[in-house]
CSV table of N, CA, C and O in Angstrom, one decimal:
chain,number,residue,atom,x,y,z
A,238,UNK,N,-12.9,3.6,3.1
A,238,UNK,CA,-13.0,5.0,3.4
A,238,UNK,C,-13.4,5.8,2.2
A,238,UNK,O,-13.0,5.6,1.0
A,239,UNK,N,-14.7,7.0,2.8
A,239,UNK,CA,-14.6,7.3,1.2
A,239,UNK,C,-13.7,8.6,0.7
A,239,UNK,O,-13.0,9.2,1.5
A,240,UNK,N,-13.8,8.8,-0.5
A,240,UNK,CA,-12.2,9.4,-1.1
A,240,UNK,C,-13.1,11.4,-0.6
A,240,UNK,O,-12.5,12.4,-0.4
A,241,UNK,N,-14.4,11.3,-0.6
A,241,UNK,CA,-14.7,12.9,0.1
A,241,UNK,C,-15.3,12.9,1.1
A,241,UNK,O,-16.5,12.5,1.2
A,242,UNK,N,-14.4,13.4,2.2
A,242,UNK,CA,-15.5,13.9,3.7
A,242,UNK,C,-15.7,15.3,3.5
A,242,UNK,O,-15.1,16.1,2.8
A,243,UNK,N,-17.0,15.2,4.4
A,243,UNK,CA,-17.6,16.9,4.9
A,243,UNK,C,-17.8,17.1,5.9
A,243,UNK,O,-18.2,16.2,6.6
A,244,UNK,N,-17.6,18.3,6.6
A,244,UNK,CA,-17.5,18.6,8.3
A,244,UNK,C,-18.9,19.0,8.4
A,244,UNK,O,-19.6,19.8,7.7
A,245,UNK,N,-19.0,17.9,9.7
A,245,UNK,CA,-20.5,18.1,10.4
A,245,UNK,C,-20.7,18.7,11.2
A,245,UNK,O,-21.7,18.6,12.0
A,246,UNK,N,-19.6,20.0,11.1
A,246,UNK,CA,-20.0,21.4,11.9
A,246,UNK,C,-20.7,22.4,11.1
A,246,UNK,O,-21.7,22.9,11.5
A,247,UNK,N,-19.9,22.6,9.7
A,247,UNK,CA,-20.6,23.8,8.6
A,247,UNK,C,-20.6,22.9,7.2
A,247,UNK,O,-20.7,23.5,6.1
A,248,UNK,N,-20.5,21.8,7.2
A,248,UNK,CA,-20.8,21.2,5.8
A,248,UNK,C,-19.6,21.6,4.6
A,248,UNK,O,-19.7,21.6,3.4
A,249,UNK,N,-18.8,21.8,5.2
A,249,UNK,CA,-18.0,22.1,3.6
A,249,UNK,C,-16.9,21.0,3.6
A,249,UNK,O,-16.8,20.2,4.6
A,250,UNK,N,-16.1,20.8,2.3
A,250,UNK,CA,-15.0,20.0,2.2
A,250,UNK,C,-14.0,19.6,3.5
A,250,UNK,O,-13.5,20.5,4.3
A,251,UNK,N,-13.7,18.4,3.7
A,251,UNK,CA,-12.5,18.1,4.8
A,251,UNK,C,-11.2,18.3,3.7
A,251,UNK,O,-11.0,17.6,2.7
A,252,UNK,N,-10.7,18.9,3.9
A,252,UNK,CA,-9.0,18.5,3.7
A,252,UNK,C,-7.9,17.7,4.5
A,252,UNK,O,-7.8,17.8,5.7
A,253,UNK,N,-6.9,17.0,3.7
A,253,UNK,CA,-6.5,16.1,4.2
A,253,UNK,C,-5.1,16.6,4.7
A,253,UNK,O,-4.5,17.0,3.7
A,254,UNK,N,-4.7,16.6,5.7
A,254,UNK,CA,-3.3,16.8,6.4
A,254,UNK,C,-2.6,15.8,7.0
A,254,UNK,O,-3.1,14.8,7.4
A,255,UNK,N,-1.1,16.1,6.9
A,255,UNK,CA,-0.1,15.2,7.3
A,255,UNK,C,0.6,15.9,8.5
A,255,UNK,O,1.3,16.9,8.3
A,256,UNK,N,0.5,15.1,9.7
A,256,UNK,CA,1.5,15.7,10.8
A,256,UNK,C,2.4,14.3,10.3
A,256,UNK,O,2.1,13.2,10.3
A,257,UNK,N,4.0,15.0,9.9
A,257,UNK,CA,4.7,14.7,10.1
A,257,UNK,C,5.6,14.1,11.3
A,257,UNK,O,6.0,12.9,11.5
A,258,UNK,N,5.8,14.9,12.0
A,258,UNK,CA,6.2,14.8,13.2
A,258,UNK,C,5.3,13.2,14.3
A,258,UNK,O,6.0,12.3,14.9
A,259,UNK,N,4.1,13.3,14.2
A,259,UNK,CA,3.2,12.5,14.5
A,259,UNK,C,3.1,10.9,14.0
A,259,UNK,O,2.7,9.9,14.6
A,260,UNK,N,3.7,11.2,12.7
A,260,UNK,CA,3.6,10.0,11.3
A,260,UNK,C,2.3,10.0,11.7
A,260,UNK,O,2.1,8.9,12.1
A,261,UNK,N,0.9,10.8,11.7
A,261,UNK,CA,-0.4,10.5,11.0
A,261,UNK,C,-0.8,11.2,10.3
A,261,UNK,O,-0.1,12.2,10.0
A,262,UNK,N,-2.0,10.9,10.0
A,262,UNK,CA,-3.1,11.8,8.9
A,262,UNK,C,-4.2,12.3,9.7
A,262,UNK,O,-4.5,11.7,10.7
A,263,UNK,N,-5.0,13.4,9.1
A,263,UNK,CA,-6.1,14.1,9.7
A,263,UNK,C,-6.8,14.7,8.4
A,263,UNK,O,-6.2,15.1,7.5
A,264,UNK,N,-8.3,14.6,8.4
A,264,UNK,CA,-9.3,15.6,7.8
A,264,UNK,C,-9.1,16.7,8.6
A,264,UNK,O,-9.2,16.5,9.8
A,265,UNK,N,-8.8,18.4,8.1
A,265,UNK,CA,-9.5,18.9,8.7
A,265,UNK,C,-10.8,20.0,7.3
A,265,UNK,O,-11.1,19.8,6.1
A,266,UNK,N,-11.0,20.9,8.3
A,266,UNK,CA,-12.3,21.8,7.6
A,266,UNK,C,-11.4,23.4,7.9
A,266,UNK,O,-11.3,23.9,9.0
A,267,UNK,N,-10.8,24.1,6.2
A,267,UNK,CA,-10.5,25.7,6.7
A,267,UNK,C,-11.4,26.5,6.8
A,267,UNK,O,-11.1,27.7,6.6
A,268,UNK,N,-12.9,26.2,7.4
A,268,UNK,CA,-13.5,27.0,7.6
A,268,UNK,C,-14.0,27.4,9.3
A,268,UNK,O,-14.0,28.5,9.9
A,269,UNK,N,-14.3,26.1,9.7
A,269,UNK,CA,-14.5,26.0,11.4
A,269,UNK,C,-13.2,25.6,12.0
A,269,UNK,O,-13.2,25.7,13.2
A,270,UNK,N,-11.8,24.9,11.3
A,270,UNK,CA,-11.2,24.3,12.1
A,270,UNK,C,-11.3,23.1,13.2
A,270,UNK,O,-10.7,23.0,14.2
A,271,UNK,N,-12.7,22.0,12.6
A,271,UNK,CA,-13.1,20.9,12.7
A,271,UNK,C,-11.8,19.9,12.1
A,271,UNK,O,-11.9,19.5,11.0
A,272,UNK,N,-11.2,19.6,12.6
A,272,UNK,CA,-10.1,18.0,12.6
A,272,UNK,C,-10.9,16.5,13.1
A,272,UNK,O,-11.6,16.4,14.1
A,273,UNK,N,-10.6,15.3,12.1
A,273,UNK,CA,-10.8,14.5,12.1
A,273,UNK,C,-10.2,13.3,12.1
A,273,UNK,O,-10.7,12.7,11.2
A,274,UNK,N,-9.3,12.4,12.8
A,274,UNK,CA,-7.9,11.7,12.6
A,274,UNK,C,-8.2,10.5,12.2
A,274,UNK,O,-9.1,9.7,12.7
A,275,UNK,N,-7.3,10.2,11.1
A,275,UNK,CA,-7.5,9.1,10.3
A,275,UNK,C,-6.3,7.8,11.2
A,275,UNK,O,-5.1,7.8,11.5
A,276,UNK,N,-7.2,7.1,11.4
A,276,UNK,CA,-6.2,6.0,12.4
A,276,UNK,C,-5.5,4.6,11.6
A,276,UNK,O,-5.7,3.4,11.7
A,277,UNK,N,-4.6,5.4,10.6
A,277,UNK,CA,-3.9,4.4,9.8
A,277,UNK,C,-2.5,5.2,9.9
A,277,UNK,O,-2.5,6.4,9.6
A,278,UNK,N,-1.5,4.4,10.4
A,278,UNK,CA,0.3,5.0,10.1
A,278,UNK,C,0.4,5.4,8.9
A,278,UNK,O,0.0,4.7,8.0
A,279,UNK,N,1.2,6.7,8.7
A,279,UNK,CA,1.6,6.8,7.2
A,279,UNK,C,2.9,6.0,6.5
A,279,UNK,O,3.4,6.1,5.4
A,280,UNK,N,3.3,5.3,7.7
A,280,UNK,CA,4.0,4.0,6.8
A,280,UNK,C,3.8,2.5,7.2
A,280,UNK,O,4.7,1.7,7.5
A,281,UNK,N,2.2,2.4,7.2
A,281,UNK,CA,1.4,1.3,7.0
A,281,UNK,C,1.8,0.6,5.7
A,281,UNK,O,2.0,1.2,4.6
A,282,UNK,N,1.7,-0.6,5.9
A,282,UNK,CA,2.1,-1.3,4.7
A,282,UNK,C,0.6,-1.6,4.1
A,282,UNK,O,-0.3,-2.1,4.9
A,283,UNK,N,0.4,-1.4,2.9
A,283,UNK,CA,-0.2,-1.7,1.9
A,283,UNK,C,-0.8,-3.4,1.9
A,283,UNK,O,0.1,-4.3,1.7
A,284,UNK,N,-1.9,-3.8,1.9
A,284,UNK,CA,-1.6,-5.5,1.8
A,284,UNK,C,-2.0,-6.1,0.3
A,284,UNK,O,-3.0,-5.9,-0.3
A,285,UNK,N,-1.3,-6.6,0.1
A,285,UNK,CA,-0.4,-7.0,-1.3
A,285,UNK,C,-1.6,-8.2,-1.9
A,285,UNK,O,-1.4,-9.3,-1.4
A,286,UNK,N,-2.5,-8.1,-2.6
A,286,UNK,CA,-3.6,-9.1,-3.2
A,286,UNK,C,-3.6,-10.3,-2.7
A,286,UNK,O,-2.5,-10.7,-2.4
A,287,UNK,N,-5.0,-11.4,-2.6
A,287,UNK,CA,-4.3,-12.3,-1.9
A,287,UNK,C,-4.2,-13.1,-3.5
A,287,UNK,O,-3.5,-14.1,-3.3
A,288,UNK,N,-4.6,-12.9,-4.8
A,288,UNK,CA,-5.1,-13.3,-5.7
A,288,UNK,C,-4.4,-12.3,-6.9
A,288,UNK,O,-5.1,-11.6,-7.6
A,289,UNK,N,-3.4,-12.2,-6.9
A,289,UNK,CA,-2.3,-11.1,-7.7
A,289,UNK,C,-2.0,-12.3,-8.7
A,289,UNK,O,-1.1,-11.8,-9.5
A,290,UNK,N,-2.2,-13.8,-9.2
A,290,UNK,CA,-1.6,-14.3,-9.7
A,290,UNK,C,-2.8,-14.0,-10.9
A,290,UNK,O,-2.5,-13.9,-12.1
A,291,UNK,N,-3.8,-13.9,-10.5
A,291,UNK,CA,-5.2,-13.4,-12.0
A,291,UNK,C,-4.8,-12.3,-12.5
A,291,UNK,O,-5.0,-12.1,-13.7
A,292,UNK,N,-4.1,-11.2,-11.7
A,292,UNK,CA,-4.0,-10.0,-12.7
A,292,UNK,C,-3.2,-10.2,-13.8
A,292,UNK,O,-2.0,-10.4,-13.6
A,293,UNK,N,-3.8,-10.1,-15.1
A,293,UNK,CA,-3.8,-10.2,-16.2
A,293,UNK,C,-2.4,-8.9,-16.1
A,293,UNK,O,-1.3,-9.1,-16.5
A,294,UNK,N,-2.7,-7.9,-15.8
A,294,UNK,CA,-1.4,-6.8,-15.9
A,294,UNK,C,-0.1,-6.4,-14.9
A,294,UNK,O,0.6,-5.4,-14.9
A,295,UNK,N,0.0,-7.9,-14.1
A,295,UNK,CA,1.5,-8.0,-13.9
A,295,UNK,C,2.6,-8.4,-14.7
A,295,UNK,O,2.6,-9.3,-15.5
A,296,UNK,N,3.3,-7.8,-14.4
A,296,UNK,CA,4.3,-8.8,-15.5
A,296,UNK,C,4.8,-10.2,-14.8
A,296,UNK,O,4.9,-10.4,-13.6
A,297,UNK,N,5.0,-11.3,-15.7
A,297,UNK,CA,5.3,-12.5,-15.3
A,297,UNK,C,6.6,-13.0,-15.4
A,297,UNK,O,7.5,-12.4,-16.1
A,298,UNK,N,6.9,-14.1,-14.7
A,298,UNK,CA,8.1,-14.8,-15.0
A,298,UNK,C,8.6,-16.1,-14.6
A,298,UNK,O,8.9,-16.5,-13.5
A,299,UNK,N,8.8,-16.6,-15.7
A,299,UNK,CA,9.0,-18.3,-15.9
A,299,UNK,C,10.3,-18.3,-15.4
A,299,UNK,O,11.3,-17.6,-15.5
A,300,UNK,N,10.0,-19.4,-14.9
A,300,UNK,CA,11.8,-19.8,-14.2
A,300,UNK,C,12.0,-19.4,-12.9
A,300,UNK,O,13.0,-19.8,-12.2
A,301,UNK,N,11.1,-18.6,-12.4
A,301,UNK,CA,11.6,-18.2,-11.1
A,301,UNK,C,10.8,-19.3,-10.2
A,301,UNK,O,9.8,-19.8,-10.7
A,302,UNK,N,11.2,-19.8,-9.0
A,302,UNK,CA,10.1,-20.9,-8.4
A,302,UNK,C,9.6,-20.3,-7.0
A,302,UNK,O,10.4,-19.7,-6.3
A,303,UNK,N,8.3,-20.4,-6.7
A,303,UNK,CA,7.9,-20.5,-5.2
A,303,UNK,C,8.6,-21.1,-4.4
A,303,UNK,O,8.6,-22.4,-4.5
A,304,UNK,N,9.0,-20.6,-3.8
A,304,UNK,CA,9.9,-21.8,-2.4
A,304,UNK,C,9.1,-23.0,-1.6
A,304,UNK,O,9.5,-24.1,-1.3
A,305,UNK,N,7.6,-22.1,-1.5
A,305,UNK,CA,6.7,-22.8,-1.1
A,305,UNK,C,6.1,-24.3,-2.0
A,305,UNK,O,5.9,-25.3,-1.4
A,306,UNK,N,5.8,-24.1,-3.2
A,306,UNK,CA,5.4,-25.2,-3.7
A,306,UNK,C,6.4,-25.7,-4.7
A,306,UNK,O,6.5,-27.0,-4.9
A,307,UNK,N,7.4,-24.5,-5.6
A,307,UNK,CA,8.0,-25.2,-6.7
A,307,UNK,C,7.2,-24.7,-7.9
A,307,UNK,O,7.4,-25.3,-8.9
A,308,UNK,N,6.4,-23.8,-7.8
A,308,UNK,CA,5.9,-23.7,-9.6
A,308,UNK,C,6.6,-22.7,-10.0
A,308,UNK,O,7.1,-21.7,-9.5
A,309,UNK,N,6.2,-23.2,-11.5
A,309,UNK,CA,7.9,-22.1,-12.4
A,309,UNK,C,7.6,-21.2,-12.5
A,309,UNK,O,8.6,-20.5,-12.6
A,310,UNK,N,6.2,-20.4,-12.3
A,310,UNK,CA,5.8,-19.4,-12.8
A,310,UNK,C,5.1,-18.6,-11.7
A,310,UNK,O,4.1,-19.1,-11.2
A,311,UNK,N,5.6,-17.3,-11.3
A,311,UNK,CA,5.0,-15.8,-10.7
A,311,UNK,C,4.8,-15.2,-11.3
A,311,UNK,O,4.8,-15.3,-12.5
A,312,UNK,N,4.3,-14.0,-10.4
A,312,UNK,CA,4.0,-12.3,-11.4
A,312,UNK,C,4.8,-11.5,-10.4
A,312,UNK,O,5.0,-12.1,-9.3
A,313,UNK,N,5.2,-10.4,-10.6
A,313,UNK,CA,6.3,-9.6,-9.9
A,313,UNK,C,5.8,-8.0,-9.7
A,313,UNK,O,5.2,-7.6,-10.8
A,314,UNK,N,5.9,-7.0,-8.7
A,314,UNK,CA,5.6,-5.9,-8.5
A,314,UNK,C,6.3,-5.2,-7.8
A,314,UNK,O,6.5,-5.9,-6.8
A,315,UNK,N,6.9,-4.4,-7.6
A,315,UNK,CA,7.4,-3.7,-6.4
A,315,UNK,C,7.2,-3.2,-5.2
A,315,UNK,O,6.8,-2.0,-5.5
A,316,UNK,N,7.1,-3.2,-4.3
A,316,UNK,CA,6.6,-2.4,-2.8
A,316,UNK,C,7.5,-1.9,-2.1
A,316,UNK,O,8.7,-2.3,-2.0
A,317,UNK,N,6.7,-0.8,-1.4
A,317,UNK,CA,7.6,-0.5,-0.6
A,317,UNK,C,7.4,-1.3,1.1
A,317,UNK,O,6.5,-1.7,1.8
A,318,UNK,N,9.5,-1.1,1.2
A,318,UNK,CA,9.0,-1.3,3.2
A,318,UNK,C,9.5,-0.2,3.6
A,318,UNK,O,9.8,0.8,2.9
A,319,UNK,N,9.8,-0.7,5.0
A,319,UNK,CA,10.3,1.2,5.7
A,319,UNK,C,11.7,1.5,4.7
A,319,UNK,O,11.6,2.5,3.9
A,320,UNK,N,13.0,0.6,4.7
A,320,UNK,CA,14.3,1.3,4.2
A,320,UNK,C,14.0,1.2,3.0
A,320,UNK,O,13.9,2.4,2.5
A,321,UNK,N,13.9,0.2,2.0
A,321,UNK,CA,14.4,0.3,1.0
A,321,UNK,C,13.1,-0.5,-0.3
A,321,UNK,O,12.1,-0.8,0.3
A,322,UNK,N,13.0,-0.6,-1.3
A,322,UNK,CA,11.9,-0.9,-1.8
A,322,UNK,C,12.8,-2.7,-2.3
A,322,UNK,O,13.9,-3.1,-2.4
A,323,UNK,N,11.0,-3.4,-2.5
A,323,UNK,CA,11.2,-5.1,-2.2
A,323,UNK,C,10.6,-5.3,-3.6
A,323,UNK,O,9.7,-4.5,-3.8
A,324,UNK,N,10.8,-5.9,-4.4
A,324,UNK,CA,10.4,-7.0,-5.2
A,324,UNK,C,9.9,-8.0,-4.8
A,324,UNK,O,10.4,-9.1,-4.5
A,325,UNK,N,8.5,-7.7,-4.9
A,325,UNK,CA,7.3,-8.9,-4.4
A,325,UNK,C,6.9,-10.0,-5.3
A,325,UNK,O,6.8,-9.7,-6.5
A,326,UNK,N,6.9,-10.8,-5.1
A,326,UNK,CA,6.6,-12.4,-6.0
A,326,UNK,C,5.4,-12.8,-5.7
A,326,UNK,O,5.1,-12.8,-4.5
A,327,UNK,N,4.1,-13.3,-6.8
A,327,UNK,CA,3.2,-14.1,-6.0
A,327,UNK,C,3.4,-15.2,-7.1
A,327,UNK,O,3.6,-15.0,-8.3
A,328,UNK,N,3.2,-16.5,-6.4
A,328,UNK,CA,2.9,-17.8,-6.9
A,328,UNK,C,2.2,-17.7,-7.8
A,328,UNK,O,1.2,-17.3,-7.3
A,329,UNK,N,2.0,-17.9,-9.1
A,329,UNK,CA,0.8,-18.3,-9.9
A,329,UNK,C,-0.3,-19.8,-10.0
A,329,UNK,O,-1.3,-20.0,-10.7
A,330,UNK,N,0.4,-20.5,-9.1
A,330,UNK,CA,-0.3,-22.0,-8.9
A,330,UNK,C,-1.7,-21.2,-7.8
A,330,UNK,O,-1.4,-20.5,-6.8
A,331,UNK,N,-3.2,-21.6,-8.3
A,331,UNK,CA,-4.5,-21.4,-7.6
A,331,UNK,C,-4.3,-21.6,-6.2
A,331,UNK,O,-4.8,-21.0,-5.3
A,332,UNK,N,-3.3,-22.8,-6.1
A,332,UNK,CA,-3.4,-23.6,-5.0
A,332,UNK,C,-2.6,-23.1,-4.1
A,332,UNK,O,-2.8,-23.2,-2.9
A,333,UNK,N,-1.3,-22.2,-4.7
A,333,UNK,CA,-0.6,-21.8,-3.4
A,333,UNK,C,-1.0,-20.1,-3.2
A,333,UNK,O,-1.6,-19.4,-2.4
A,334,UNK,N,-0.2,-19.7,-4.7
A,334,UNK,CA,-0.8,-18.2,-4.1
A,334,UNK,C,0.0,-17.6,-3.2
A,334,UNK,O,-0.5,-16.6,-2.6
A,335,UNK,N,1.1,-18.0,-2.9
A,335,UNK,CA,1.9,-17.2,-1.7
A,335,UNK,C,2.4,-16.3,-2.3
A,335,UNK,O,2.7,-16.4,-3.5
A,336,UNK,N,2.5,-15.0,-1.6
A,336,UNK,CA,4.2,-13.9,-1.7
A,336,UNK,C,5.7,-13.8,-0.8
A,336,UNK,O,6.0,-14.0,0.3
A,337,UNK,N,6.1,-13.5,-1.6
A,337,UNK,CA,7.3,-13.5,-1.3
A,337,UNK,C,8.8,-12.7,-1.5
A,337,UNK,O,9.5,-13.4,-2.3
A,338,UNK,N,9.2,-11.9,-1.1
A,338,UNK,CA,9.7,-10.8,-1.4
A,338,UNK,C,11.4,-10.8,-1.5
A,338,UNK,O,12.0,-11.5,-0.6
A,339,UNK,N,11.9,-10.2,-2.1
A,339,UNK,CA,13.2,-10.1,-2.7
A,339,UNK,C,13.6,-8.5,-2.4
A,339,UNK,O,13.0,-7.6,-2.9
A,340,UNK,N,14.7,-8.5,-1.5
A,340,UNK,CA,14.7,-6.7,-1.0
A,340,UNK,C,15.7,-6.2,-3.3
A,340,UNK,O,16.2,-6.8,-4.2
A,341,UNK,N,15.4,-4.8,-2.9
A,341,UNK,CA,16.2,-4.3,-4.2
A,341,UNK,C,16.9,-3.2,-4.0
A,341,UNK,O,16.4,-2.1,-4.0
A,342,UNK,N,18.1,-3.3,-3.8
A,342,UNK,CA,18.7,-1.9,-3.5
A,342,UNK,C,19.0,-0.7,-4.7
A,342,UNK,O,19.8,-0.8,-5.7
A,343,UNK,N,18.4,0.2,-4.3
A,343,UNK,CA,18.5,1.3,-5.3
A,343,UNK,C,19.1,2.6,-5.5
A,343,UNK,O,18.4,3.6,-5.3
A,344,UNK,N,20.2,2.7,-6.0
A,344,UNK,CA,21.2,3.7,-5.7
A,344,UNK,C,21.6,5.1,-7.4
A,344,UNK,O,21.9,5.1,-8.5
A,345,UNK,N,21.3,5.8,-6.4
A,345,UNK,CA,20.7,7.1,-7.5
A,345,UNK,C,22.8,7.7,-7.2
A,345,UNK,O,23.1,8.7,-7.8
């Protein structure tokens, strides 16, 4: 998607709105009142790299194991789900590459 729309009624900037109520998103235009609906949930989940074990700027950690294969070594990030935010794991073995998530409860 690109990051600027323009209304193809009078050409000016879309701005982006949140119906809450609805849980979606919309372009509109404050000049004609041209709306455009963006057909993604606003608590769509994000999909998490399939290849997060190359980023060089995760942080890592030895000792933890993939359940899936057994290697010592992931990289770790946090995401969110609907209630509460997850500690995501991906394998660092080429070969497996799985995620795998650990919920984290966080209390202010």
């Amino acid at each position: 998607m690109n990051p600027v729309k323009f209304c193809p009624e009078c050409n000016n900037l879309l701005y982006p709105f949140e119906y809450r109520e609805l849980r979606t998103f919309c372009f509109f235009c404050p000049t004609c009142y041209h709306q455009e609906t963006i057909h993604l949930s606003m608590y769509e989940q994000p999909q998490v790299l399939q290849d997060a074990y190359a980023n060089r700027t995760l942080p890592r950690a030895w000792g933890v194991e993939c359940p899936v294969c057994h290697y010592p070594e992931v990289v770790f990030f946090l995401t969110k789900t609907r209630e509460a935010m997850a500690l995501t794991f991906a394998c660092c073995s080429q070969s497996c590459g799985r995620n795998f998530k650990e919920r984290v409860r966080i209390t202010i």
